[in-house]
Tab-separated table of C-alpha atoms and ligand atoms in Angstrom:
chain	number	residue	atom	x	y	z
A	1	MET	CA	92.297	120.627	59.841
A	2	GLY	CA	95.922	119.774	60.636
A	3	ASP	CA	97.104	121.434	63.816
A	4	TYR	CA	94.174	121.905	66.087
A	5	VAL	CA	94.470	125.086	68.101
A	6	LEU	CA	93.041	124.376	71.509
A	7	ILE	CA	93.768	127.802	72.881
A	8	PRO	CA	93.098	130.523	70.345
A	9	LYS	CA	95.407	133.512	70.428
A	10	PRO	CA	94.051	136.098	72.851
A	11	GLY	CA	92.181	138.756	70.899
A	12	SER	CA	91.715	136.654	67.764
A	13	LYS	CA	88.382	136.430	65.962
A	14	ILE	CA	86.592	133.125	66.580
A	15	ASN	CA	84.252	131.385	64.218
A	16	LEU	CA	83.147	128.170	65.888
A	17	LYS	CA	82.345	126.708	62.471
A	18	ASP	CA	86.131	126.500	61.983
A	19	TYR	CA	86.350	124.135	64.961
A	20	ASP	CA	85.416	120.550	64.197
A	21	PRO	CA	83.622	118.964	67.185
A	22	ASP	CA	84.567	115.517	65.823
A	23	TYR	CA	88.282	116.259	65.760
A	24	HIS	CA	90.451	113.689	67.514
A	25	GLY	CA	93.825	114.079	65.859
A	26	ASN	CA	95.682	110.827	65.256
A	27	GLU	CA	94.617	109.471	68.604
A	28	ASP	CA	92.538	106.395	69.271
A	29	LYS	CA	90.239	105.484	72.105
A	30	SER	CA	92.149	102.621	73.692
A	31	SER	CA	95.490	104.397	73.915
A	32	ALA	CA	93.676	107.519	75.120
A	33	GLN	CA	92.153	105.562	77.977
A	34	LYS	CA	95.548	104.204	78.965
A	35	GLU	CA	97.096	107.662	78.828
A	36	ILE	CA	94.303	109.094	80.953
A	37	GLN	CA	95.066	106.535	83.664
A	38	VAL	CA	98.750	107.418	83.679
A	39	LEU	CA	97.920	111.127	83.793
A	40	GLN	CA	95.490	110.580	86.649
A	41	ASP	CA	98.252	109.093	88.782
A	42	GLU	CA	100.277	112.217	88.119
A	43	MET	CA	97.304	114.429	88.851
A	44	GLN	CA	96.806	112.700	92.179
A	45	GLU	CA	100.437	113.226	93.114
A	46	PHE	CA	100.268	116.906	92.158
A	47	GLN	CA	97.020	117.387	94.011
A	48	GLU	CA	98.601	116.041	97.193
A	49	ARG	CA	101.482	118.434	96.805
A	50	LEU	CA	99.161	121.345	96.107
A	51	TYR	CA	97.160	120.522	99.219
A	52	ALA	CA	100.241	120.071	101.397
A	53	GLU	CA	101.834	123.253	100.094
A	54	GLY	CA	98.674	125.308	100.659
A	55	LYS	CA	99.898	128.308	98.694
A	56	GLN	CA	98.066	128.189	95.359
A	57	SER	CA	94.867	126.790	93.937
A	58	LEU	CA	93.433	125.658	90.617
A	59	LEU	CA	90.099	126.681	89.133
A	60	ILE	CA	88.564	124.721	86.286
A	61	VAL	CA	85.608	126.275	84.480
A	62	LEU	CA	83.385	124.050	82.334
A	63	GLN	CA	80.898	125.465	79.884
A	64	ALA	CA	78.900	123.682	77.192
A	65	MET	CA	75.533	123.428	75.516
A	66	ASP	CA	73.106	120.948	77.137
A	67	THR	CA	74.391	117.348	76.855
A	68	GLY	CA	77.829	118.800	76.085
A	69	GLY	CA	79.426	116.506	78.644
A	70	LYS	CA	80.283	118.672	81.641
A	71	ASP	CA	79.074	116.044	84.097
A	72	GLY	CA	80.726	113.200	82.203
A	73	ALA	CA	84.037	115.036	82.033
A	74	ILE	CA	84.005	115.809	85.758
A	75	LYS	CA	83.276	112.172	86.552
A	76	LYS	CA	85.950	110.779	84.245
A	77	VAL	CA	88.800	113.282	84.580
A	78	PHE	CA	88.766	113.368	88.380
A	79	GLU	CA	88.311	109.639	88.890
A	80	GLY	CA	90.438	108.512	91.791
A	81	ILE	CA	91.281	112.007	92.989
A	82	ASN	CA	91.105	112.535	96.731
A	83	PRO	CA	87.755	114.317	97.295
A	84	GLN	CA	89.317	116.220	100.155
A	85	GLY	CA	90.634	119.322	98.507
A	86	VAL	CA	88.323	119.209	95.478
A	87	HIS	CA	85.121	121.204	95.347
A	88	VAL	CA	82.528	121.201	92.550
A	89	ALA	CA	80.167	124.161	92.279
A	90	ALA	CA	77.197	124.033	89.894
A	91	PHE	CA	75.594	127.305	88.897
A	92	LYS	CA	71.873	127.167	88.150
A	93	ALA	CA	69.442	130.003	87.512
A	94	PRO	CA	70.146	132.583	90.239
A	95	THR	CA	67.997	132.766	93.367
A	96	PRO	CA	66.288	136.040	94.346
A	97	GLU	CA	69.059	136.636	96.871
A	98	GLU	CA	71.732	136.117	94.231
A	99	LEU	CA	69.890	138.396	91.816
A	100	ALA	CA	69.854	141.078	94.486
A	101	HIS	CA	73.674	141.233	94.230
A	102	ASP	CA	76.150	141.821	91.425
A	103	PHE	CA	76.505	138.800	89.116
A	104	LEU	CA	79.917	137.791	90.496
A	105	TRP	CA	78.833	137.729	94.130
A	106	ARG	CA	77.678	134.117	94.096
A	107	VAL	CA	80.728	133.021	92.140
A	108	HIS	CA	83.427	134.618	94.267
A	109	GLN	CA	82.683	132.520	97.346
A	110	HIS	CA	83.324	129.322	95.364
A	111	ILE	CA	86.788	130.287	94.157
A	112	PRO	CA	88.997	127.507	95.566
A	113	GLN	CA	90.989	128.348	98.657
A	114	LYS	CA	94.739	127.828	98.651
A	115	GLY	CA	95.634	124.170	98.308
A	116	HIS	CA	92.338	123.262	96.683
A	117	ILE	CA	91.012	122.486	93.219
A	118	GLY	CA	87.663	124.071	92.313
A	119	ILE	CA	85.501	122.893	89.431
A	120	PHE	CA	82.745	125.093	88.042
A	121	ASN	CA	79.896	123.253	86.325
A	122	ARG	CA	78.610	126.338	84.472
A	123	SER	CA	79.900	129.610	85.802
A	124	HIS	CA	79.827	133.406	85.666
A	125	TYR	CA	79.885	132.993	81.880
A	126	GLU	CA	76.166	132.144	81.987
A	127	ASP	CA	75.719	135.847	82.641
A	128	VAL	CA	76.876	136.595	79.092
A	129	LEU	CA	75.408	133.416	77.535
A	130	VAL	CA	71.872	132.482	78.642
A	131	VAL	CA	71.402	136.025	79.886
A	132	ARG	CA	72.452	137.582	76.599
A	133	VAL	CA	70.590	135.135	74.349
A	134	ASN	CA	67.346	135.629	76.271
A	135	ASN	CA	67.734	139.345	77.045
A	136	LEU	CA	67.416	138.644	80.757
A	137	VAL	CA	69.095	141.997	81.284
A	138	PRO	CA	69.430	144.729	78.652
A	139	GLU	CA	72.465	144.835	76.384
A	140	SER	CA	73.585	148.038	78.107
A	141	VAL	CA	74.130	145.857	81.187
A	142	TRP	CA	75.583	142.614	79.790
A	143	LYS	CA	77.961	144.298	77.373
A	144	HIS	CA	80.116	145.517	80.261
A	145	ARG	CA	80.348	142.083	81.827
A	146	TYR	CA	83.175	140.798	79.616
A	147	GLU	CA	85.420	143.442	81.073
A	148	HIS	CA	84.146	142.822	84.587
A	149	ILE	CA	84.901	139.121	84.122
A	150	ASN	CA	88.424	139.816	82.872
A	151	HIS	CA	89.137	142.035	85.856
A	152	PHE	CA	87.639	139.514	88.258
A	153	GLU	CA	89.714	136.680	86.807
A	154	ARG	CA	92.795	138.877	86.971
A	155	LEU	CA	92.186	139.422	90.664
A	156	ILE	CA	91.752	135.689	91.206
A	157	ALA	CA	94.872	134.863	89.202
A	158	ASP	CA	96.928	137.498	91.022
A	159	SER	CA	95.792	135.969	94.283
A	160	GLY	CA	97.363	132.596	93.498
A	161	THR	CA	94.674	130.738	91.545
A	162	ARG	CA	95.539	129.144	88.214
A	163	ILE	CA	92.516	129.353	85.921
A	164	LEU	CA	91.679	126.952	83.082
A	165	LYS	CA	88.454	127.351	81.127
A	166	PHE	CA	87.081	124.593	78.925
A	167	TYR	CA	84.360	125.063	76.360
A	168	LEU	CA	83.141	121.585	75.379
A	169	HIS	CA	82.290	121.931	71.720
A	170	ILE	CA	79.660	119.471	70.445
A	171	SER	CA	77.727	119.634	67.174
A	172	LYS	CA	73.990	120.178	66.963
A	173	ASP	CA	73.642	116.670	65.478
A	174	GLU	CA	75.524	115.155	68.386
A	175	GLN	CA	73.216	116.950	70.805
A	176	LYS	CA	70.227	115.450	69.000
A	177	LYS	CA	71.707	111.954	69.423
A	178	ARG	CA	72.375	112.515	73.094
A	179	LEU	CA	68.898	113.937	73.765
A	180	GLN	CA	67.369	110.998	71.909
A	181	ALA	CA	69.417	108.583	74.025
A	182	ARG	CA	67.989	110.244	77.134
A	183	LEU	CA	64.506	109.498	75.819
A	184	ASP	CA	65.278	105.928	74.749
A	185	THR	CA	67.322	104.678	77.709
A	186	PRO	CA	65.359	104.186	80.953
A	187	GLU	CA	68.418	104.915	83.126
A	188	LYS	CA	68.918	108.185	81.260
A	189	ASN	CA	65.270	109.307	81.309
A	190	TRP	CA	65.858	111.365	84.443
A	191	LYS	CA	68.367	113.501	82.575
A	192	PHE	CA	65.877	114.480	79.910
A	193	SER	CA	64.446	117.923	80.371
A	194	SER	CA	61.952	119.234	77.827
A	195	GLY	CA	63.302	122.653	78.762
A	196	ASP	CA	66.423	121.768	76.771
A	197	LEU	CA	64.414	121.814	73.519
A	198	PRO	CA	63.725	125.560	73.275
A	199	VAL	CA	67.391	126.158	74.154
A	200	ARG	CA	68.363	123.867	71.278
A	201	GLN	CA	66.338	126.072	68.943
A	202	GLN	CA	68.498	129.006	69.946
A	203	TRP	CA	71.635	127.108	68.926
A	204	ASN	CA	72.959	129.749	66.520
A	205	ASP	CA	72.428	132.554	69.014
A	206	TYR	CA	74.327	130.551	71.615
A	207	MET	CA	77.191	129.943	69.201
A	208	LYS	CA	77.434	133.705	68.651
A	209	ALA	CA	77.376	134.329	72.374
A	210	TYR	CA	80.121	131.701	72.888
A	211	GLU	CA	82.193	133.285	70.137
A	212	SER	CA	82.060	136.633	71.956
A	213	VAL	CA	83.156	134.948	75.175
A	214	LEU	CA	86.033	133.191	73.429
A	215	GLU	CA	87.110	136.402	71.729
A	216	ARG	CA	86.782	138.764	74.667
A	217	CYS	CA	87.610	136.690	77.738
A	218	ASN	CA	90.490	134.586	76.482
A	219	THR	CA	93.467	136.006	78.356
A	220	GLU	CA	96.993	134.890	79.178
A	221	TYR	CA	96.078	134.572	82.832
A	222	ALA	CA	92.760	132.771	82.230
A	223	PRO	CA	92.841	130.982	78.873
A	224	TRP	CA	89.911	129.338	77.128
A	225	TYR	CA	90.387	125.915	75.604
A	226	ILE	CA	88.029	124.888	72.801
A	227	ILE	CA	87.615	121.155	73.376
A	228	PRO	CA	86.346	119.000	70.506
A	229	ALA	CA	83.748	117.077	72.484
A	230	ASN	CA	81.746	114.814	70.164
A	231	ALA	CA	84.115	111.970	71.056
A	232	LYS	CA	83.905	111.679	74.829
A	233	TRP	CA	87.233	109.890	75.185
A	234	TYR	CA	89.043	112.627	73.269
A	235	ARG	CA	87.349	115.330	75.337
A	236	ASP	CA	88.507	113.639	78.535
A	237	LEU	CA	92.028	113.075	77.226
A	238	VAL	CA	92.554	116.679	76.204
A	239	ILE	CA	91.138	118.085	79.441
A	240	THR	CA	93.225	115.725	81.567
A	241	ARG	CA	96.366	116.643	79.650
A	242	ALA	CA	95.702	120.349	80.086
A	243	ILE	CA	95.116	120.023	83.816
A	244	VAL	CA	98.220	117.929	84.427
A	245	ALA	CA	100.321	120.326	82.344
A	246	ALA	CA	99.045	123.266	84.391
A	247	LEU	CA	99.707	121.479	87.687
A	248	LYS	CA	103.219	120.628	86.532
A	249	ASP	CA	103.799	124.239	85.637
A	250	MET	CA	102.562	125.358	89.063
A	251	ARG	CA	105.296	123.249	90.692
A	252	PRO	CA	103.542	122.632	93.982
A	253	ALA	CA	106.067	121.499	96.594
A	254	TYR	CA	105.738	119.707	99.898
A	255	PRO	CA	106.525	122.095	102.742
A	256	PRO	CA	109.906	121.527	104.389
A	257	PRO	CA	109.743	119.065	107.298
A	258	GLU	CA	110.359	120.114	110.867
A	259	PRO	CA	114.105	120.159	111.604
A	260	ASP	CA	115.881	117.091	112.979
A	261	LEU	CA	113.102	114.612	112.266
A	262	ASP	CA	115.696	111.845	112.238
A	263	LYS	CA	116.514	112.495	115.903
A	264	ILE	CA	112.936	112.176	117.055
A	265	VAL	CA	111.963	109.032	118.933
A	266	ILE	CA	108.269	108.326	119.270
A	267	PRO	CA	107.698	107.521	122.949
A	268	ASP	CA	106.004	104.222	123.868
B	1	LIG	P1	72.422	119.008	83.001
B	1	LIG	O1	73.378	119.155	81.864
B	1	LIG	O2	72.619	117.757	83.784
B	1	LIG	O3	71.012	119.283	82.597
B	1	LIG	P2	72.634	121.669	83.829
B	1	LIG	O4	73.917	122.356	84.128
B	1	LIG	O5	72.015	121.922	82.511
B	1	LIG	O6	72.839	120.147	84.018
B	1	LIG	P3	70.156	122.418	84.866
B	1	LIG	O7	69.596	122.485	86.241
B	1	LIG	O8	69.472	121.621	83.841
B	1	LIG	O9	71.666	121.998	85.001
B	1	LIG	O10	70.304	123.871	84.257
B	1	LIG	C1	70.812	124.954	84.916
B	1	LIG	C2	70.192	126.139	84.199
B	1	LIG	O11	70.526	127.329	84.892
B	1	LIG	C3	70.689	126.300	82.782
B	1	LIG	O12	69.619	126.403	81.907
B	1	LIG	C4	71.471	127.605	82.822
B	1	LIG	O13	71.414	128.310	81.624
B	1	LIG	C5	70.754	128.315	83.954
B	1	LIG	N1	71.600	129.374	84.516
B	1	LIG	C6	72.823	129.263	85.046
B	1	LIG	N2	73.300	130.473	85.401
B	1	LIG	C7	72.364	131.366	85.064
B	1	LIG	C8	72.266	132.778	85.160
B	1	LIG	N3	73.259	133.499	85.684
B	1	LIG	N4	71.143	133.378	84.731
B	1	LIG	C9	70.133	132.641	84.224
B	1	LIG	N5	70.147	131.308	84.091
B	1	LIG	C10	71.250	130.666	84.508
B	2	LIG	MG1	70.164	120.993	81.831
């Protein structure tokens, strides 16, 4: 596959079959783990600056099929990051109150405030994924949501939030292995949900729905990354690299100190 394009060109046609979930370039696990540690130190430094500066924020959106590794990636990538200033929001099936509003209402309040990093475990994209695949609203309603999402993300980006969206791409075989491991390993039993099985049967419909998302909502201001995610270490490496690169590019700076600090004497 040669050069693996993590961010497809905005507007390009996506066939997820062209993206190998097993891809891991020329990298190997042990050097990846070392690199992740180095990058995490950088991430921590940038996060402190971002927090101190208080002028911009970072939003990370994670989407995947069940067992795709959203939880694992959050745990690994943000290891050692100061929890103050980081907020994880998980989006489950909407409550009656949420359903009584527009689909972005519940999402907007979790957009990270200036200085913070926000992580979405699932997101507003469910409203064009699970909702579309299961006809939870008619097509005449969901088909307009791609545009609504683009406008919403534009607003967020214009307001000082850098947006990175990661689709963790696993294969159907890999999902089978991971579901089986949840059945076979007592400590993983709690993660097994028989409700994941009917969703697995809709695999191809979900891939189509993801392709539409990746084609229609991949913008310059809120890019989608297609992360090969069968190898967990590679998934974590690529995500960590992307986040650190974005933080670097944001150039968060410590605010200037009060004047004449060197003349100040702390009284006894
Ligand atoms: P895990 O991977 O640990 O199982 P999860 O993210 O799958 O975590 P669950 O509580 O199992 O968490 O699932 C959340 C469910 O909520 C998913 O099936 C998802 O499709 C559903 N959901 C999320 N947003 C919406 C939405 N807007 N409309 C309908 N269903 C939604
Ligand atoms: Mg689940």
